[in-house]
Short mmCIF file of C-alpha atoms and ligand atoms in Angstrom, two decimals:
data_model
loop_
_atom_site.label_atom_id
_atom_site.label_comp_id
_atom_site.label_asym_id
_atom_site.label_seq_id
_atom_site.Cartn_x
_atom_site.Cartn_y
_atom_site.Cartn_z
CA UNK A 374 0.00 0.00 0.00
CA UNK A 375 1.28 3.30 -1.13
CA UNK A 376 1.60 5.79 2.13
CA UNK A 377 2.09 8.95 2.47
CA UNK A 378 4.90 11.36 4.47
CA UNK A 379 2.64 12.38 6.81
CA UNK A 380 4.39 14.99 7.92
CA UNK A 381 2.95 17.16 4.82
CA UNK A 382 -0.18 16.94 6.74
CA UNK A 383 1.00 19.17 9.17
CA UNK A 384 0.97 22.11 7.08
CA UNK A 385 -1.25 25.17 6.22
CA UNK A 386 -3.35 24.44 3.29
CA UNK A 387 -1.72 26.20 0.94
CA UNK A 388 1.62 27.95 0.12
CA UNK A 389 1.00 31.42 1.60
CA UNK A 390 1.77 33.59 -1.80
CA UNK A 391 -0.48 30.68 -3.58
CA UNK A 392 -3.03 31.22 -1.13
CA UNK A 393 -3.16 35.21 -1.74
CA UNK A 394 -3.09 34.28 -5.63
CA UNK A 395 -6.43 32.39 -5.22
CA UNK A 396 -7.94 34.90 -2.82
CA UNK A 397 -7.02 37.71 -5.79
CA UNK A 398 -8.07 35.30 -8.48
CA UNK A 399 -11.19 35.15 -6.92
CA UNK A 400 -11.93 38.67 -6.48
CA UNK A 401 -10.84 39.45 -9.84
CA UNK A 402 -13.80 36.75 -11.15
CA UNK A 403 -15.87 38.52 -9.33
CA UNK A 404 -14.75 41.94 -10.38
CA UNK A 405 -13.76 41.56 -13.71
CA UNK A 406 -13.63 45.56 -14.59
CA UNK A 407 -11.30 46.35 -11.41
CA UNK A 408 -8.10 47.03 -11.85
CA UNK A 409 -5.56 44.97 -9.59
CA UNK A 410 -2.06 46.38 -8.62
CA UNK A 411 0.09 43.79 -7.68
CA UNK A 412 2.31 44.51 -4.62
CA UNK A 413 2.33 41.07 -3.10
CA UNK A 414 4.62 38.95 -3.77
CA UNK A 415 8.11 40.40 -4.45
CA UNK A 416 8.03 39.49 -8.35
CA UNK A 417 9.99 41.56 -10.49
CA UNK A 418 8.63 43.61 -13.23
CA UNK A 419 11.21 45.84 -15.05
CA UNK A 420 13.66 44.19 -18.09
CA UNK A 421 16.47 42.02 -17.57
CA UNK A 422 18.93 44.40 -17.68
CA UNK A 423 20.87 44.59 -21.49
CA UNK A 424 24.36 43.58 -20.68
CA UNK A 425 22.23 40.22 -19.51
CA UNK A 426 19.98 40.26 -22.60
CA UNK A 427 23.34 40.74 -25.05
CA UNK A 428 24.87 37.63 -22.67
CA UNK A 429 21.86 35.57 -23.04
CA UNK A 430 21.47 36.04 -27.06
CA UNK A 431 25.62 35.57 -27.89
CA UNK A 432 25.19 31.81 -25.64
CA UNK A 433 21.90 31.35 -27.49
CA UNK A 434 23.96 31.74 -30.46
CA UNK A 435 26.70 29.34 -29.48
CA UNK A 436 24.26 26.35 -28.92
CA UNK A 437 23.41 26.72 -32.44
CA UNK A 438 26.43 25.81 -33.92
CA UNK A 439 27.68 22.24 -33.09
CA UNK A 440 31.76 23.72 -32.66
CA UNK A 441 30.24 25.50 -29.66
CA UNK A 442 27.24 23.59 -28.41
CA UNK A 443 27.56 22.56 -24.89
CA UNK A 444 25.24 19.71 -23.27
CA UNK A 445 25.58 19.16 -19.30
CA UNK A 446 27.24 21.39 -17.79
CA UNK A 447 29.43 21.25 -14.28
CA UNK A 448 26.52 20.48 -11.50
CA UNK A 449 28.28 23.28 -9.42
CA UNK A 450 28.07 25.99 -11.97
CA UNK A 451 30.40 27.26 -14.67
CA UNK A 452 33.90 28.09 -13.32
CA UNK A 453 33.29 31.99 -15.43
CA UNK A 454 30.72 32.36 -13.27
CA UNK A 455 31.35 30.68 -9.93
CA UNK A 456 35.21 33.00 -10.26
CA UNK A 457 33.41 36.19 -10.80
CA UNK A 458 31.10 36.12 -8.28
CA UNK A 459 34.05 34.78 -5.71
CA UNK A 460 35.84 37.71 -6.78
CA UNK A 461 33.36 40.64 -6.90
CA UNK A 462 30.67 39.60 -4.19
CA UNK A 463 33.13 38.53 -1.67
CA UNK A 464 36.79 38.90 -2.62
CA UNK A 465 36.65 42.32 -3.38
CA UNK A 466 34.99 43.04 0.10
CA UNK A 467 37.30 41.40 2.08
CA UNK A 468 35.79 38.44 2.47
CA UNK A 469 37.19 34.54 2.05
CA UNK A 470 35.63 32.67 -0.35
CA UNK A 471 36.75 30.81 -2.81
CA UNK A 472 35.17 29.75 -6.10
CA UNK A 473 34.95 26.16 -5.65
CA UNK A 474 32.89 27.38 -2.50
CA UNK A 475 29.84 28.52 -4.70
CA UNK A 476 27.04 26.06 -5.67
CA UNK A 477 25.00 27.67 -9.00
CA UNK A 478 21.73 26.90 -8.55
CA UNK A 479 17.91 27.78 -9.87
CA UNK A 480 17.06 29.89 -7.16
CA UNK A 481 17.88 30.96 -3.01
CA UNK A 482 13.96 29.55 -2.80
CA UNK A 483 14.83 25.96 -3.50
CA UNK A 484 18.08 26.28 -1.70
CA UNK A 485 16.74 27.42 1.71
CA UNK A 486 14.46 24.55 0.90
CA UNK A 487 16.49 21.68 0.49
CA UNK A 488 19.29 22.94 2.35
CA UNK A 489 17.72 21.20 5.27
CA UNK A 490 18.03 17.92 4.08
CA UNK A 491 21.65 17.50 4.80
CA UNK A 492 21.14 17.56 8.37
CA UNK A 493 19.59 15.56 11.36
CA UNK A 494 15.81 15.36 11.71
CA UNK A 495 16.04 15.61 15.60
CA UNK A 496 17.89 18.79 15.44
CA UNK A 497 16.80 21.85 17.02
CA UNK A 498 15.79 24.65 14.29
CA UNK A 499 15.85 28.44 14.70
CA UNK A 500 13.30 30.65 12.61
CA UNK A 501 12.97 33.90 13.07
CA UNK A 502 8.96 35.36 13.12
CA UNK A 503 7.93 36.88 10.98
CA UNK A 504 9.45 34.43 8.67
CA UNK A 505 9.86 33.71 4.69
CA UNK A 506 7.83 30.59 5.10
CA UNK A 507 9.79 28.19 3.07
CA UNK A 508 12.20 27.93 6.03
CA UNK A 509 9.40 26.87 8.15
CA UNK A 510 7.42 24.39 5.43
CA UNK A 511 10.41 22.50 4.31
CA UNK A 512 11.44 21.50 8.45
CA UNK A 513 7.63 20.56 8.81
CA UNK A 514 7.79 18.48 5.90
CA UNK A 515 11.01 16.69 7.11
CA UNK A 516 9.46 15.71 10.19
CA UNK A 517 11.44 18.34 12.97
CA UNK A 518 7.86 19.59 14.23
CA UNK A 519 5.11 18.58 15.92
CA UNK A 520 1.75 20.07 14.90
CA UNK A 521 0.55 23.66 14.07
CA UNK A 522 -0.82 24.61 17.21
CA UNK A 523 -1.77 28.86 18.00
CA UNK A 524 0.22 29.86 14.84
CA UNK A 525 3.29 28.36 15.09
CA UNK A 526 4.52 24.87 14.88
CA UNK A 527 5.90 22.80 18.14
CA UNK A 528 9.21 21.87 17.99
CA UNK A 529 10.70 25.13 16.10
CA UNK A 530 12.13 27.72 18.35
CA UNK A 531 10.52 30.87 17.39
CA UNK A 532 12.89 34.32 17.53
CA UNK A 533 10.69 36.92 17.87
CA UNK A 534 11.33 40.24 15.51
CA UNK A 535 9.18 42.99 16.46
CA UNK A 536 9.19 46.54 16.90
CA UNK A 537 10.75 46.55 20.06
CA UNK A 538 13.98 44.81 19.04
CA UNK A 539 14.29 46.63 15.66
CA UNK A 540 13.35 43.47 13.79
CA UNK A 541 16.56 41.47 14.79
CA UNK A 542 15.84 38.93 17.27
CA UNK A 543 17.61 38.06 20.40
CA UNK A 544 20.04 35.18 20.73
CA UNK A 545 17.49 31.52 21.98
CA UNK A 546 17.79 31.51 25.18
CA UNK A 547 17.70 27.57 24.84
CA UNK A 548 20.88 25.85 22.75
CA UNK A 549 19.63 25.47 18.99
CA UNK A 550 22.00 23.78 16.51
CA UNK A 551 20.31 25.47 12.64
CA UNK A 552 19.32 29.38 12.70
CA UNK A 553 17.82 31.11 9.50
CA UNK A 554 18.81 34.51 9.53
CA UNK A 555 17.79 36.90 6.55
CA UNK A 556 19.17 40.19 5.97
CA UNK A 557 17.98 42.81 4.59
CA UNK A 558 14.47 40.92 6.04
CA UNK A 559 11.95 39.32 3.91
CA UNK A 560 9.24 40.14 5.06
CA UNK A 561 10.11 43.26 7.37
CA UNK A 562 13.11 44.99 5.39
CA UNK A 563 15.40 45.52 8.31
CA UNK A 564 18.56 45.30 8.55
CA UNK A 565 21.29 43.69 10.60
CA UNK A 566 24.89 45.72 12.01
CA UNK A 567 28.24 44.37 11.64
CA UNK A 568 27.96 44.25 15.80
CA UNK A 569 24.42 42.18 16.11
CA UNK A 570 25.06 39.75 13.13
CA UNK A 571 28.74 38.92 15.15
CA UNK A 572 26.93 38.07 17.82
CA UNK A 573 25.28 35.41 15.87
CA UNK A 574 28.23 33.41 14.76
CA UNK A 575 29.98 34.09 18.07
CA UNK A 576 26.70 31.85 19.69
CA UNK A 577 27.36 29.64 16.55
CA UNK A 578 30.84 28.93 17.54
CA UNK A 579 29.49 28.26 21.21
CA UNK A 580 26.86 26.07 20.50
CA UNK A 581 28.80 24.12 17.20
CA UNK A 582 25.57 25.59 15.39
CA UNK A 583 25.48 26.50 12.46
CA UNK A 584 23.53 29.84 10.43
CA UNK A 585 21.68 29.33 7.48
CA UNK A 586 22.16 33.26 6.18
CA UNK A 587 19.74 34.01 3.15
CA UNK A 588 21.60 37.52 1.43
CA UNK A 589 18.83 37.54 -1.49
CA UNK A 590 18.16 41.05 -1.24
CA UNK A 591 22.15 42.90 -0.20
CA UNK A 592 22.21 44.60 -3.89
CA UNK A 593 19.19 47.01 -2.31
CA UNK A 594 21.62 47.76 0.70
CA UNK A 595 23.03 51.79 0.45
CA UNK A 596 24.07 52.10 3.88
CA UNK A 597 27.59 51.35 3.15
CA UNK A 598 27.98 50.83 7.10
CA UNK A 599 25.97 47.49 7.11
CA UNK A 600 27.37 44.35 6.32
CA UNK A 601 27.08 42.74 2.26
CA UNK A 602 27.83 39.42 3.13
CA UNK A 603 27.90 37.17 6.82
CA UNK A 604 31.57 36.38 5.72
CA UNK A 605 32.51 39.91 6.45
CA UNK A 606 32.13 38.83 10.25
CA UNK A 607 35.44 37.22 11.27
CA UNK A 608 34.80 33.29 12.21
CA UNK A 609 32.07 32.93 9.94
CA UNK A 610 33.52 30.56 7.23
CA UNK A 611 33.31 27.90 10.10
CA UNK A 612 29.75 28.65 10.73
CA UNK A 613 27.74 29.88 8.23
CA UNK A 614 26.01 28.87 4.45
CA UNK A 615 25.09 31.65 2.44
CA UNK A 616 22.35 32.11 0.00
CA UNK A 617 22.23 34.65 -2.92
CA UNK A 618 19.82 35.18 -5.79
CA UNK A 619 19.91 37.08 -9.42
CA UNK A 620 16.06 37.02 -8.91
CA UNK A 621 15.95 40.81 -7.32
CA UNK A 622 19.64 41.85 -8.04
CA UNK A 623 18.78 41.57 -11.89
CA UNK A 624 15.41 40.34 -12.57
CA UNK A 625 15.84 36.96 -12.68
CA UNK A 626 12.64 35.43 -10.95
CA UNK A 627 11.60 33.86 -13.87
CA UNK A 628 15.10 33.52 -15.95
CA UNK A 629 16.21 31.73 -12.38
CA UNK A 630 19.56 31.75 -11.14
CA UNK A 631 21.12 31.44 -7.66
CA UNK A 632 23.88 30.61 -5.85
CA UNK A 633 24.53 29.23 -2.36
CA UNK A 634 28.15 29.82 -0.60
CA UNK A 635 29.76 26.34 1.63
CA UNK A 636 32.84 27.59 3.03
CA UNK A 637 35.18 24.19 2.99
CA UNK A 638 35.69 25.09 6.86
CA UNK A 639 31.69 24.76 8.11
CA UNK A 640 31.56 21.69 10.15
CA UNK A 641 28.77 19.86 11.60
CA UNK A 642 28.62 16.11 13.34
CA UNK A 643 27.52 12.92 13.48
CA UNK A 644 25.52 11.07 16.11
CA UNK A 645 28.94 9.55 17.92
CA UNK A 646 30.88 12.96 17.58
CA UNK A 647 32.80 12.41 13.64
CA UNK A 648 33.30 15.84 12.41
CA UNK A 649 32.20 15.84 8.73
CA UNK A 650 32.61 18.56 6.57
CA UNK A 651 29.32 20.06 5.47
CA UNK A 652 30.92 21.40 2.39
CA UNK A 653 31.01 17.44 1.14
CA UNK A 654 27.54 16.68 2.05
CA UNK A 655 25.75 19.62 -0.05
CA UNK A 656 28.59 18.65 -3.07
CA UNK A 657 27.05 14.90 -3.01
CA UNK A 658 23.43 15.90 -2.76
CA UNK A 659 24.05 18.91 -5.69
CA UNK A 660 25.54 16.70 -7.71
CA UNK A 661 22.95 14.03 -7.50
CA UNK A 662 19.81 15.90 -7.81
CA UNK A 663 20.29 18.85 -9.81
CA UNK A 664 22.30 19.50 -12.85
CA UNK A 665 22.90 23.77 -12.52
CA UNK A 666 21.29 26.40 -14.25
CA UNK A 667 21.56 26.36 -18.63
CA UNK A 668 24.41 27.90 -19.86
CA UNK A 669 22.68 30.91 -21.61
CA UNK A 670 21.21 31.79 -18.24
CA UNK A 671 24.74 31.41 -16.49
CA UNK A 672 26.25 33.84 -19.24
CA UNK A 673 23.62 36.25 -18.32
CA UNK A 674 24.16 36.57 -14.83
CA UNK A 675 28.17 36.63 -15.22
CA UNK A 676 27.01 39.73 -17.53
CA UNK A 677 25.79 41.08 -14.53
CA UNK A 678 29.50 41.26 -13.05
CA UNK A 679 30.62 43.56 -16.74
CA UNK A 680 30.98 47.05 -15.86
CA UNK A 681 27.77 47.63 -18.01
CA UNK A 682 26.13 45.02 -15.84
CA UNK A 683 27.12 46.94 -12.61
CA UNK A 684 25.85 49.99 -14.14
CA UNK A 685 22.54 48.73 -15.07
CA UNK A 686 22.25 46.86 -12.01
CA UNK A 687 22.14 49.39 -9.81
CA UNK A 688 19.74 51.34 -11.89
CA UNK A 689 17.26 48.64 -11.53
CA UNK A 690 18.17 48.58 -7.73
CA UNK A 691 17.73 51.97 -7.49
CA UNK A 692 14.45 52.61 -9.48
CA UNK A 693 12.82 49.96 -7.00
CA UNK A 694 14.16 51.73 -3.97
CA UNK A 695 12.97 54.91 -5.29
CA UNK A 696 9.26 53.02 -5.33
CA UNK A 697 10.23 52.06 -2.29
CA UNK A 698 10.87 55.20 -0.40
CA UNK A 699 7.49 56.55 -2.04
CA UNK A 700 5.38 54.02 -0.63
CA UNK A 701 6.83 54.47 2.87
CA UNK A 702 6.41 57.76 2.23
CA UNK A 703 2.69 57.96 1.31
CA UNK A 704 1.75 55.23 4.22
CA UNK A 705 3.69 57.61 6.71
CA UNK A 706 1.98 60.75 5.68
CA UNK A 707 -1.20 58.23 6.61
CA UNK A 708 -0.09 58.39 10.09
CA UNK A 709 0.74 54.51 9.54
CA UNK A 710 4.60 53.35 11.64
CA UNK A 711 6.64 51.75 8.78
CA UNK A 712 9.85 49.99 8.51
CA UNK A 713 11.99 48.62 5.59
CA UNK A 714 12.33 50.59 2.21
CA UNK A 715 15.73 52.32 2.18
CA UNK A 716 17.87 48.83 2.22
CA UNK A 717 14.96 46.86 1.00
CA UNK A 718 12.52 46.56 -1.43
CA UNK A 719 9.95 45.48 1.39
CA UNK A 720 7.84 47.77 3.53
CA UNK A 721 6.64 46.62 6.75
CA UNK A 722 3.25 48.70 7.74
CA UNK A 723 1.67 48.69 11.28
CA UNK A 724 -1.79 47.99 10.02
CA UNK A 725 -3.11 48.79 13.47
CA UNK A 726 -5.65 45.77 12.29
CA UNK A 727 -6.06 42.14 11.57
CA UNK A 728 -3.58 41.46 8.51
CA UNK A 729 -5.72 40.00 6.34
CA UNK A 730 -8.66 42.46 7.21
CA UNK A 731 -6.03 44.89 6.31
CA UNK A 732 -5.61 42.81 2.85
CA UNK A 733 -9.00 42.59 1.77
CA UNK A 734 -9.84 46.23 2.89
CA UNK A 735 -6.85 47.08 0.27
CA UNK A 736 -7.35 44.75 -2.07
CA UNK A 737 -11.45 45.71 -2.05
CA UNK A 738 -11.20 49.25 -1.88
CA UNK A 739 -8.05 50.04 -3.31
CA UNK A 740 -7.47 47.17 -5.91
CA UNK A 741 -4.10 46.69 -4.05
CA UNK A 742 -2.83 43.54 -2.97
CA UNK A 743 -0.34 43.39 0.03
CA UNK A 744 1.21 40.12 1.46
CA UNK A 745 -0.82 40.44 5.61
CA UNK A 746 2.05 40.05 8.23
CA UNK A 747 0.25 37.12 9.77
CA UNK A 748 0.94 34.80 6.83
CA UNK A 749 4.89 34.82 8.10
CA UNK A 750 4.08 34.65 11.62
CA UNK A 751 2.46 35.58 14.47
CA UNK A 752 4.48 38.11 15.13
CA UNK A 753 3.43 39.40 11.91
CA UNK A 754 0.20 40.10 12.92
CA UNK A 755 -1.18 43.61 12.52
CA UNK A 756 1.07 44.00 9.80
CA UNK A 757 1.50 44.17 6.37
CA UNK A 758 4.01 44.00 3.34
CA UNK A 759 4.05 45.58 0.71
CA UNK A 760 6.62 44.98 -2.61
CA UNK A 761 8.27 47.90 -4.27
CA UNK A 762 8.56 45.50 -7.42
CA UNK A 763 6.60 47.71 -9.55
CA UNK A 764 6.47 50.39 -12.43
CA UNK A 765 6.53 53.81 -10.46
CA UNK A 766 3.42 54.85 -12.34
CA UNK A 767 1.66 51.73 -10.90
CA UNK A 768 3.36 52.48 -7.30
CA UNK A 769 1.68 56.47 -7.54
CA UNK A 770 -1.58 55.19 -9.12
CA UNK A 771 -2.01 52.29 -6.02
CA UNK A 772 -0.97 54.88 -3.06
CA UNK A 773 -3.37 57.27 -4.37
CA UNK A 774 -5.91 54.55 -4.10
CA UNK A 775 -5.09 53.60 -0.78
CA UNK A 776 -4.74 57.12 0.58
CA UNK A 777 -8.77 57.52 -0.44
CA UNK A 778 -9.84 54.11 0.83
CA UNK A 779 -8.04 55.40 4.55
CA UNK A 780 -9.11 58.73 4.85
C1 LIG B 1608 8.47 37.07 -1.60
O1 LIG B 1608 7.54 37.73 -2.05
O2 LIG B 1608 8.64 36.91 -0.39
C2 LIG B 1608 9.41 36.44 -2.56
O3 LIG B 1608 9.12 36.80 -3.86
C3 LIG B 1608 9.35 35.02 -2.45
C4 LIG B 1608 10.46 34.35 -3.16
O4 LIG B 1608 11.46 34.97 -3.52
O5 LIG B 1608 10.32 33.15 -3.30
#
């Protein structure tokens, strides 16, 4: 008899940005005449930028000519790649990583995912809350929680990110052996000092833990004070994986392309005590389930490390922050707190309300959607997100909306 993991029974119905894209599909059935301005889920919306677009054609070009076809490629990523982004994302800023050290891959959302997998199921996990919930769904589908019980799962230790602490949690006050950290925050858009994240991998060094550190939004960081990367924190090559994306950096959510960063030096044990090196374990499970990114797609993100690629880059970056700072602007002027928005392309709004009343009030009077804080967490209730991923026009038209349906 076929059975089932049972563990997937555990979770929420639905994936919480598929669940808001039913709730919207819905109300646009309903609506058919309303216009909907999309603000939800942190999609991209702007073109790739060209230098990527030239990239992407010239590899097109090779494939069509059998002299300089290529078929699989390394599992790890092409060394051009894999040597510029060792070189300008961490060399260059001081920080210790190697090429051999980066893992290519389709995206920082199936990498958080599946990082998991390479360590114990009796472990003790560290989210933060709010949370990007595909931390949280792939442990409960791996079997390290018990059920959903009040909003949050048993079994997970829960750091709490709220106003009060500036929306970086406090070390556990209980040993914990995996902690997701994500800086600048999805959802909240806060950001983390040099100071608080070396706190972290000093407790990682303590407690042989180890930090799961998801960087997929650093190219909106300006304040040159913060850190870019967790390796810029002495000690953390022994304790920390890094994620990165070309999803936000460049507008790659749907091209796809990734990377994740396993120092050589990150440890982590076995039952009886054997250190084993962690960078080996993710190597074995890369290389048997996944076979990188296409080459075209690789070419176009190296593009992204030409000095055109820079340029354009950060004119993407910057065009989204500018939506950004307008939003927090306009929801400010509203007398509403906000955080995020001037190292992210998030805004976190005290809704002063249920989150999802706050979504459907937007959504129904505004023809806005927002992503309600309660779908990351409970600490995320009474708040909402909202995605500077948009065409400024679109980002003017919706806050004028909103600005009638609250006054
Ligand atoms: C988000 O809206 O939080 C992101 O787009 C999700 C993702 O990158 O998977």
């Amino acid at each position: 008899m076929i059975r089932i993991n049972e563990n997937y029974l555990k979770l929420q119905s639905s994936y919480l940005f598929a669940h808001i894209a039913k709730r919207v599909e819905a109300f646009q059935a309903q609506h058919p005449d309303r216009e909907i301005i999309r603000m939800g889920i942190g999609d991209v919306t702007r073109a790739l930028p060209a230098a990527c677009i030239d990239a992407l054609h010239k590899a097109t070009d090779e494939l069509a000519q059998d002299s300089s076809f290529r078929g699989y490629g390394p599992e790890q990523g092409y060394a051009f790649l894999r040597e510029k982004i060792a070189q300008h994302d961490f060399q260059d800023r001081g920080a210790s990583i190697a090429a051999d050290e980066i893992f290519v891959s389709d995206g920082a959302k199936c990498d958080t995912g599946n990082i998991q997998e390479i360590f114990a199921t009796d472990i003790r996990v560290a989210v933060p809350d709010p949370v990007y919930p595909v931390y949280v769904d792939t442990n409960v589908m791996a079997g390290r929680t018990g059920t959903f019980q009040d909003g949050r799962y048993e079994g997970l230790v829960y750091l709490d990110c709220t106003e009060a602490n500036g929306y970086v949690p406090a070390l556990p006050q209980e040993p914990v052996d995996l902690i997701y950290l994500c800086f600048p925050n999805n959802p909240t858009g806060a950001t983390i000092t040099h100071a608080q994240l070396g706190q972290w991998v000093r407790y990682a060094h303590e407690h042989k833990a180890l930090i799961l550190y998801d960087a997929a939004y650093e190219a909106f960081i300006r304040d040159e004070s913060l850190p870019r990367t967790i390796y810029e924190i002495d000690g953390a090559r022994n304790v920390a994986i890094e994620f990165r994306s070309f999803s936000k950096t460049a507008g790659f959510t749907g091209t796809r392309c990734a990377f994740t960063v396993v120092p050589k030096s990150c440890k982590a044990h076995t039952a009886d005590g054997q250190v084993i090196t962690v960078y080996d374990l993710w190597n074995r499970r890369h290389t048997t389930k996944f076979n990188s990114v296409s080459y075209p797609v690789q070419r176009a993100a190296e593009a992204v490390y030409s000095p055109e690629g820079q340029a354009q880059v950060r004119e993407l970056t910057d065009y989204y922050l500018n939506n950004a700072a307008f939003i927090r602007q306009a929801f400010t002027d509203l007398g509403y707190p906000c955080v995020g928005g001037d190292n992210s392309p998030y805004i976190w709004i005290n809704g002063r309300r249920d989150s999802w009343a706050f979504f459907d009030l937007l959504l129904e009077k505004a023809g806005v959607v927002c992503t309600p804080g309660a779908g990351f967490g409970t600490c995320g209730q009474g708040y909402i997100r909202l995605s500077a991923f948009n065409s400024f026009a679109n980002v003017q038209k919706a806050m004028n909306l909103i600005q009638t349906a609250l006054t």
